[in-house]
Amino acid sequence: MDIIQWPPFLLASKIPIALDMAADSGGKDRDLKKRMKSDPYFTYAIKECYASFKNIIYELVIDSRERGYIQKIFDAVDEHIAEETLIKELNMSNLPTLSKKFIELLDLLV
């Protein structure tokens, strides 16, 4: 995934909006796609956040068997992203909770 790193102040406000839109989508990604097309920073924020999430998780998981499971999960997510079926096929209602838990994890690590 090619990622251009943008200054955090340009992207920071976009992630909470994307999380809420994905959680409230009910399996329909039309509004989120429309928002992504109209605001390029929205797309950059989502891609950069996901890439950072993957990198951090890969760094934290040491065991090769566990890494294999993590890889399968990310492969499935990446496949849905490529096919543009992510919101339709995966339950996004808990995405804000996952985000909060991930932030708590990062706070513990810092």
Tab-separated table of N, CA and C in Angstrom:
chain	number	residue	atom	x	y	z
A	1	MET	N	0.848	-1.164	0.000
A	1	MET	CA	0.000	0.000	0.000
A	1	MET	C	0.898	1.232	0.000
A	2	ASP	N	0.809	2.058	-1.023
A	2	ASP	CA	1.591	3.281	-1.082
A	2	ASP	C	0.929	4.341	-0.212
A	3	ILE	N	1.705	4.865	0.722
A	3	ILE	CA	1.182	5.840	1.666
A	3	ILE	C	2.048	7.086	1.618
A	4	ILE	N	1.410	8.228	1.515
A	4	ILE	CA	2.097	9.502	1.651
A	4	ILE	C	1.838	9.958	3.076
A	5	GLN	N	2.889	10.239	3.833
A	5	GLN	CA	2.686	10.705	5.199
A	5	GLN	C	2.348	12.184	5.182
A	6	TRP	N	1.195	12.494	5.748
A	6	TRP	CA	0.728	13.862	5.833
A	6	TRP	C	0.900	14.350	7.266
A	7	PRO	N	0.980	15.655	7.457
A	7	PRO	CA	1.074	16.179	8.825
A	7	PRO	C	-0.148	15.744	9.639
A	8	PRO	N	0.079	15.294	10.870
A	8	PRO	CA	-1.036	14.798	11.690
A	8	PRO	C	-2.184	15.787	11.842
A	9	PHE	N	-1.890	17.097	11.899
A	9	PHE	CA	-2.971	18.058	12.100
A	9	PHE	C	-3.953	18.079	10.927
A	10	LEU	N	-3.519	17.659	9.744
A	10	LEU	CA	-4.425	17.604	8.599
A	10	LEU	C	-5.330	16.372	8.641
A	11	LEU	N	-4.872	15.331	9.303
A	11	LEU	CA	-5.578	14.055	9.267
A	11	LEU	C	-6.310	13.705	10.559
A	12	ALA	N	-5.902	14.291	11.673
A	12	ALA	CA	-6.396	13.872	12.989
A	12	ALA	C	-7.910	13.934	13.113
A	13	SER	N	-8.531	14.935	12.569
A	13	SER	CA	-9.986	15.069	12.719
A	13	SER	C	-10.759	14.095	11.831
A	14	LYS	N	-10.108	13.506	10.869
A	14	LYS	CA	-10.795	12.633	9.907
A	14	LYS	C	-11.075	11.240	10.461
A	15	ILE	N	-10.200	10.719	11.319
A	15	ILE	CA	-10.337	9.345	11.812
A	15	ILE	C	-11.604	9.143	12.636
A	16	PRO	N	-11.916	9.997	13.632
A	16	PRO	CA	-13.161	9.777	14.387
A	16	PRO	C	-14.405	9.803	13.500
A	17	ILE	N	-14.398	10.661	12.506
A	17	ILE	CA	-15.533	10.727	11.577
A	17	ILE	C	-15.644	9.423	10.799
A	18	ALA	N	-14.526	8.929	10.300
A	18	ALA	CA	-14.526	7.671	9.539
A	18	ALA	C	-14.982	6.507	10.408
A	19	LEU	N	-14.517	6.458	11.657
A	19	LEU	CA	-14.924	5.381	12.566
A	19	LEU	C	-16.428	5.398	12.795
A	20	ASP	N	-16.972	6.576	13.062
A	20	ASP	CA	-18.416	6.681	13.295
A	20	ASP	C	-19.217	6.333	12.048
A	21	MET	N	-18.765	6.804	10.899
A	21	MET	CA	-19.476	6.502	9.655
A	21	MET	C	-19.450	5.008	9.361
A	22	ALA	N	-18.315	4.370	9.569
A	22	ALA	CA	-18.211	2.927	9.324
A	22	ALA	C	-19.085	2.155	10.306
A	23	ALA	N	-19.070	2.570	11.578
A	23	ALA	CA	-19.861	1.879	12.599
A	23	ALA	C	-21.356	2.010	12.339
A	24	ASP	N	-21.770	3.160	11.838
A	24	ASP	CA	-23.191	3.420	11.606
A	24	ASP	C	-23.652	3.057	10.201
A	25	SER	N	-22.783	2.470	9.418
A	25	SER	CA	-23.094	2.226	8.006
A	25	SER	C	-24.151	1.158	7.782
A	26	GLY	N	-24.287	0.242	8.726
A	26	GLY	CA	-25.257	-0.843	8.545
A	26	GLY	C	-24.962	-1.690	7.322
A	27	GLY	N	-23.704	-1.814	6.970
A	27	GLY	CA	-23.325	-2.626	5.821
A	27	GLY	C	-23.409	-1.900	4.493
A	28	LYS	N	-23.762	-0.627	4.539
A	28	LYS	CA	-23.850	0.171	3.309
A	28	LYS	C	-22.748	1.217	3.349
A	29	ASP	N	-21.881	1.153	2.386
A	29	ASP	CA	-20.718	2.040	2.413
A	29	ASP	C	-20.840	3.255	1.506
A	30	ARG	N	-22.022	3.524	1.003
A	30	ARG	CA	-22.215	4.622	0.051
A	30	ARG	C	-21.774	5.972	0.626
A	31	ASP	N	-22.215	6.301	1.864
A	31	ASP	CA	-21.868	7.594	2.455
A	31	ASP	C	-20.371	7.723	2.700
A	32	LEU	N	-19.780	6.643	3.179
A	32	LEU	CA	-18.339	6.670	3.437
A	32	LEU	C	-17.560	6.831	2.132
A	33	LYS	N	-17.960	6.114	1.101
A	33	LYS	CA	-17.283	6.240	-0.200
A	33	LYS	C	-17.439	7.648	-0.761
A	34	LYS	N	-18.646	8.215	-0.620
A	34	LYS	CA	-18.885	9.563	-1.119
A	34	LYS	C	-17.984	10.562	-0.388
A	35	ARG	N	-17.862	10.386	0.922
A	35	ARG	CA	-17.019	11.273	1.715
A	35	ARG	C	-15.552	11.114	1.318
A	36	MET	N	-15.138	9.883	1.086
A	36	MET	CA	-13.751	9.634	0.702
A	36	MET	C	-13.431	10.255	-0.654
A	37	LYS	N	-14.386	10.213	-1.570
A	37	LYS	CA	-14.156	10.791	-2.897
A	37	LYS	C	-14.123	12.317	-2.851
A	38	SER	N	-14.907	12.908	-1.951
A	38	SER	CA	-14.993	14.366	-1.904
A	38	SER	C	-13.866	15.012	-1.098
A	39	ASP	N	-13.218	14.241	-0.231
A	39	ASP	CA	-12.177	14.792	0.634
A	39	ASP	C	-10.958	13.871	0.609
A	40	PRO	N	-9.937	14.207	-0.174
A	40	PRO	CA	-8.776	13.316	-0.278
A	40	PRO	C	-8.069	13.092	1.055
A	41	TYR	N	-8.089	14.077	1.945
A	41	TYR	CA	-7.449	13.890	3.251
A	41	TYR	C	-8.145	12.811	4.065
A	42	PHE	N	-9.427	12.650	3.838
A	42	PHE	CA	-10.194	11.599	4.505
A	42	PHE	C	-9.620	10.233	4.117
A	43	THR	N	-9.403	10.041	2.835
A	43	THR	CA	-8.825	8.792	2.331
A	43	THR	C	-7.409	8.596	2.865
A	44	TYR	N	-6.596	9.652	2.823
A	44	TYR	CA	-5.226	9.551	3.323
A	44	TYR	C	-5.207	9.181	4.799
A	45	ALA	N	-6.097	9.782	5.575
A	45	ALA	CA	-6.147	9.507	7.017
A	45	ALA	C	-6.475	8.048	7.284
A	46	ILE	N	-7.454	7.520	6.571
A	46	ILE	CA	-7.858	6.126	6.759
A	46	ILE	C	-6.714	5.188	6.380
A	47	LYS	N	-6.100	5.418	5.230
A	47	LYS	CA	-5.007	4.553	4.778
A	47	LYS	C	-3.810	4.616	5.716
A	48	GLU	N	-3.456	5.816	6.144
A	48	GLU	CA	-2.296	5.961	7.022
A	48	GLU	C	-2.565	5.336	8.391
A	49	CYS	N	-3.766	5.505	8.897
A	49	CYS	CA	-4.125	4.917	10.187
A	49	CYS	C	-4.079	3.389	10.115
A	50	TYR	N	-4.643	2.826	9.064
A	50	TYR	CA	-4.650	1.366	8.904
A	50	TYR	C	-3.228	0.825	8.747
A	51	ALA	N	-2.409	1.499	7.959
A	51	ALA	CA	-1.021	1.057	7.774
A	51	ALA	C	-0.248	1.125	9.092
A	52	SER	N	-0.457	2.175	9.853
A	52	SER	CA	0.208	2.296	11.155
A	52	SER	C	-0.264	1.218	12.110
A	53	PHE	N	-1.565	0.958	12.106
A	53	PHE	CA	-2.136	-0.094	12.950
A	53	PHE	C	-1.488	-1.439	12.637
A	54	LYS	N	-1.400	-1.761	11.349
A	54	LYS	CA	-0.783	-3.024	10.939
A	54	LYS	C	0.672	-3.105	11.393
A	55	ASN	N	1.416	-2.041	11.176
A	55	ASN	CA	2.832	-2.036	11.561
A	55	ASN	C	3.013	-2.240	13.059
A	56	ILE	N	2.196	-1.579	13.847
A	56	ILE	CA	2.315	-1.707	15.302
A	56	ILE	C	1.965	-3.117	15.744
A	57	ILE	N	0.887	-3.661	15.215
A	57	ILE	CA	0.485	-5.024	15.585
A	57	ILE	C	1.577	-6.021	15.198
A	58	TYR	N	2.123	-5.890	13.999
A	58	TYR	CA	3.194	-6.800	13.567
A	58	TYR	C	4.416	-6.706	14.483
A	59	GLU	N	4.730	-5.511	14.956
A	59	GLU	CA	5.880	-5.343	15.846
A	59	GLU	C	5.626	-5.947	17.224
A	60	LEU	N	4.382	-5.925	17.671
A	60	LEU	CA	4.057	-6.425	19.008
A	60	LEU	C	3.954	-7.942	19.079
A	61	VAL	N	3.543	-8.556	17.987
A	61	VAL	CA	3.340	-10.008	17.977
A	61	VAL	C	4.651	-10.678	17.578
A	62	ILE	N	5.163	-11.500	18.478
A	62	ILE	CA	6.477	-12.113	18.264
A	62	ILE	C	6.370	-13.550	17.763
A	63	ASP	N	5.487	-14.315	18.353
A	63	ASP	CA	5.351	-15.736	18.027
A	63	ASP	C	4.936	-15.924	16.567
A	64	SER	N	5.608	-16.820	15.864
A	64	SER	CA	5.334	-17.016	14.435
A	64	SER	C	3.929	-17.555	14.192
A	65	ARG	N	3.436	-18.396	15.082
A	65	ARG	CA	2.082	-18.926	14.906
A	65	ARG	C	1.043	-17.810	15.054
A	66	GLU	N	1.244	-16.963	16.062
A	66	GLU	CA	0.343	-15.832	16.254
A	66	GLU	C	0.433	-14.859	15.086
A	67	ARG	N	1.642	-14.659	14.588
A	67	ARG	CA	1.809	-13.783	13.423
A	67	ARG	C	1.058	-14.333	12.211
A	68	GLY	N	1.029	-15.653	12.095
A	68	GLY	CA	0.284	-16.274	11.003
A	68	GLY	C	-1.202	-15.962	11.088
A	69	TYR	N	-1.756	-16.018	12.298
A	69	TYR	CA	-3.174	-15.683	12.485
A	69	TYR	C	-3.437	-14.210	12.173
A	70	ILE	N	-2.553	-13.360	12.666
A	70	ILE	CA	-2.681	-11.927	12.404
A	70	ILE	C	-2.601	-11.666	10.900
A	71	GLN	N	-1.675	-12.343	10.224
A	71	GLN	CA	-1.518	-12.171	8.782
A	71	GLN	C	-2.789	-12.570	8.045
A	72	LYS	N	-3.418	-13.668	8.464
A	72	LYS	CA	-4.665	-14.109	7.826
A	72	LYS	C	-5.767	-13.070	8.000
A	73	ILE	N	-5.839	-12.476	9.175
A	73	ILE	CA	-6.850	-11.443	9.419
A	73	ILE	C	-6.602	-10.246	8.511
A	74	PHE	N	-5.353	-9.769	8.482
A	74	PHE	CA	-5.040	-8.616	7.639
A	74	PHE	C	-5.200	-8.944	6.155
A	75	ASP	N	-4.882	-10.161	5.752
A	75	ASP	CA	-5.083	-10.560	4.354
A	75	ASP	C	-6.562	-10.490	3.983
A	76	ALA	N	-7.429	-10.957	4.886
A	76	ALA	CA	-8.874	-10.913	4.626
A	76	ALA	C	-9.359	-9.469	4.536
A	77	VAL	N	-8.896	-8.628	5.446
A	77	VAL	CA	-9.285	-7.215	5.414
A	77	VAL	C	-8.776	-6.564	4.131
A	78	ASP	N	-7.518	-6.822	3.778
A	78	ASP	CA	-6.944	-6.246	2.556
A	78	ASP	C	-7.701	-6.697	1.309
A	79	GLU	N	-8.125	-7.949	1.302
A	79	GLU	CA	-8.899	-8.459	0.169
A	79	GLU	C	-10.230	-7.720	0.050
A	80	HIS	N	-10.895	-7.516	1.175
A	80	HIS	CA	-12.166	-6.778	1.146
A	80	HIS	C	-11.953	-5.320	0.740
A	81	ILE	N	-10.842	-4.740	1.166
A	81	ILE	CA	-10.536	-3.371	0.747
A	81	ILE	C	-10.355	-3.327	-0.766
A	82	ALA	N	-9.583	-4.260	-1.306
A	82	ALA	CA	-9.329	-4.300	-2.752
A	82	ALA	C	-10.615	-4.512	-3.545
A	83	GLU	N	-11.514	-5.327	-3.002
A	83	GLU	CA	-12.777	-5.622	-3.689
A	83	GLU	C	-13.868	-4.601	-3.370
A	84	GLU	N	-13.536	-3.623	-2.520
A	84	GLU	CA	-14.486	-2.603	-2.074
A	84	GLU	C	-15.726	-3.216	-1.427
A	85	THR	N	-15.511	-4.255	-0.626
A	85	THR	CA	-16.610	-4.924	0.073
A	85	THR	C	-16.403	-4.927	1.586
A	86	LEU	N	-15.482	-4.132	2.073
A	86	LEU	CA	-15.124	-4.166	3.489
A	86	LEU	C	-16.325	-3.904	4.395
A	87	ILE	N	-17.012	-2.812	4.181
A	87	ILE	CA	-18.122	-2.451	5.059
A	87	ILE	C	-19.303	-3.384	4.853
A	88	LYS	N	-19.513	-3.806	3.640
A	88	LYS	CA	-20.625	-4.713	3.342
A	88	LYS	C	-20.412	-6.084	3.983
A	89	GLU	N	-19.191	-6.592	3.957
A	89	GLU	CA	-18.914	-7.963	4.390
A	89	GLU	C	-18.497	-8.102	5.852
A	90	LEU	N	-17.935	-7.053	6.437
A	90	LEU	CA	-17.461	-7.147	7.815
A	90	LEU	C	-18.294	-6.247	8.723
A	91	ASN	N	-18.527	-6.702	9.944
A	91	ASN	CA	-19.302	-5.937	10.913
A	91	ASN	C	-18.437	-4.808	11.463
A	92	MET	N	-18.794	-3.591	11.142
A	92	MET	CA	-18.002	-2.435	11.551
A	92	MET	C	-18.543	-1.756	12.807
A	93	SER	N	-19.596	-2.295	13.400
A	93	SER	CA	-20.224	-1.615	14.536
A	93	SER	C	-19.296	-1.480	15.740
A	94	ASN	N	-18.341	-2.375	15.885
A	94	ASN	CA	-17.418	-2.305	17.019
A	94	ASN	C	-16.103	-1.609	16.692
A	95	LEU	N	-16.014	-1.017	15.533
A	95	LEU	CA	-14.778	-0.337	15.137
A	95	LEU	C	-14.388	0.796	16.096
A	96	PRO	N	-15.325	1.639	16.551
A	96	PRO	CA	-14.930	2.671	17.524
A	96	PRO	C	-14.388	2.077	18.829
A	97	THR	N	-14.961	0.971	19.283
A	97	THR	CA	-14.467	0.316	20.497
A	97	THR	C	-13.066	-0.234	20.270
A	98	LEU	N	-12.842	-0.856	19.122
A	98	LEU	CA	-11.508	-1.358	18.789
A	98	LEU	C	-10.497	-0.217	18.777
A	99	SER	N	-10.893	0.906	18.213
A	99	SER	CA	-10.011	2.070	18.165
A	99	SER	C	-9.657	2.544	19.575
A	100	LYS	N	-10.646	2.627	20.449
A	100	LYS	CA	-10.391	3.059	21.830
A	100	LYS	C	-9.451	2.092	22.542
A	101	LYS	N	-9.666	0.800	22.349
A	101	LYS	CA	-8.800	-0.205	22.980
A	101	LYS	C	-7.373	-0.112	22.439
A	102	PHE	N	-7.246	0.148	21.161
A	102	PHE	CA	-5.921	0.281	20.561
A	102	PHE	C	-5.205	1.510	21.114
A	103	ILE	N	-5.938	2.597	21.290
A	103	ILE	CA	-5.354	3.809	21.873
A	103	ILE	C	-4.916	3.543	23.312
A	104	GLU	N	-5.727	2.797	24.061
A	104	GLU	CA	-5.344	2.429	25.428
A	104	GLU	C	-4.059	1.595	25.419
A	105	LEU	N	-3.957	0.678	24.474
A	105	LEU	CA	-2.745	-0.128	24.346
A	105	LEU	C	-1.535	0.756	24.059
A	106	LEU	N	-1.695	1.690	23.148
A	106	LEU	CA	-0.589	2.595	22.819
A	106	LEU	C	-0.181	3.428	24.028
A	107	ASP	N	-1.167	3.869	24.805
A	107	ASP	CA	-0.856	4.633	26.017
A	107	ASP	C	-0.027	3.801	26.993
A	108	LEU	N	-0.338	2.518	27.090
A	108	LEU	CA	0.426	1.635	27.972
A	108	LEU	C	1.859	1.437	27.476
A	109	LEU	N	2.027	1.431	26.179
A	109	LEU	CA	3.344	1.191	25.598
A	109	LEU	C	4.257	2.410	25.656
A	110	VAL	N	3.659	3.573	25.738
A	110	VAL	CA	4.452	4.814	25.723
A	110	VAL	C	4.935	5.156	27.066
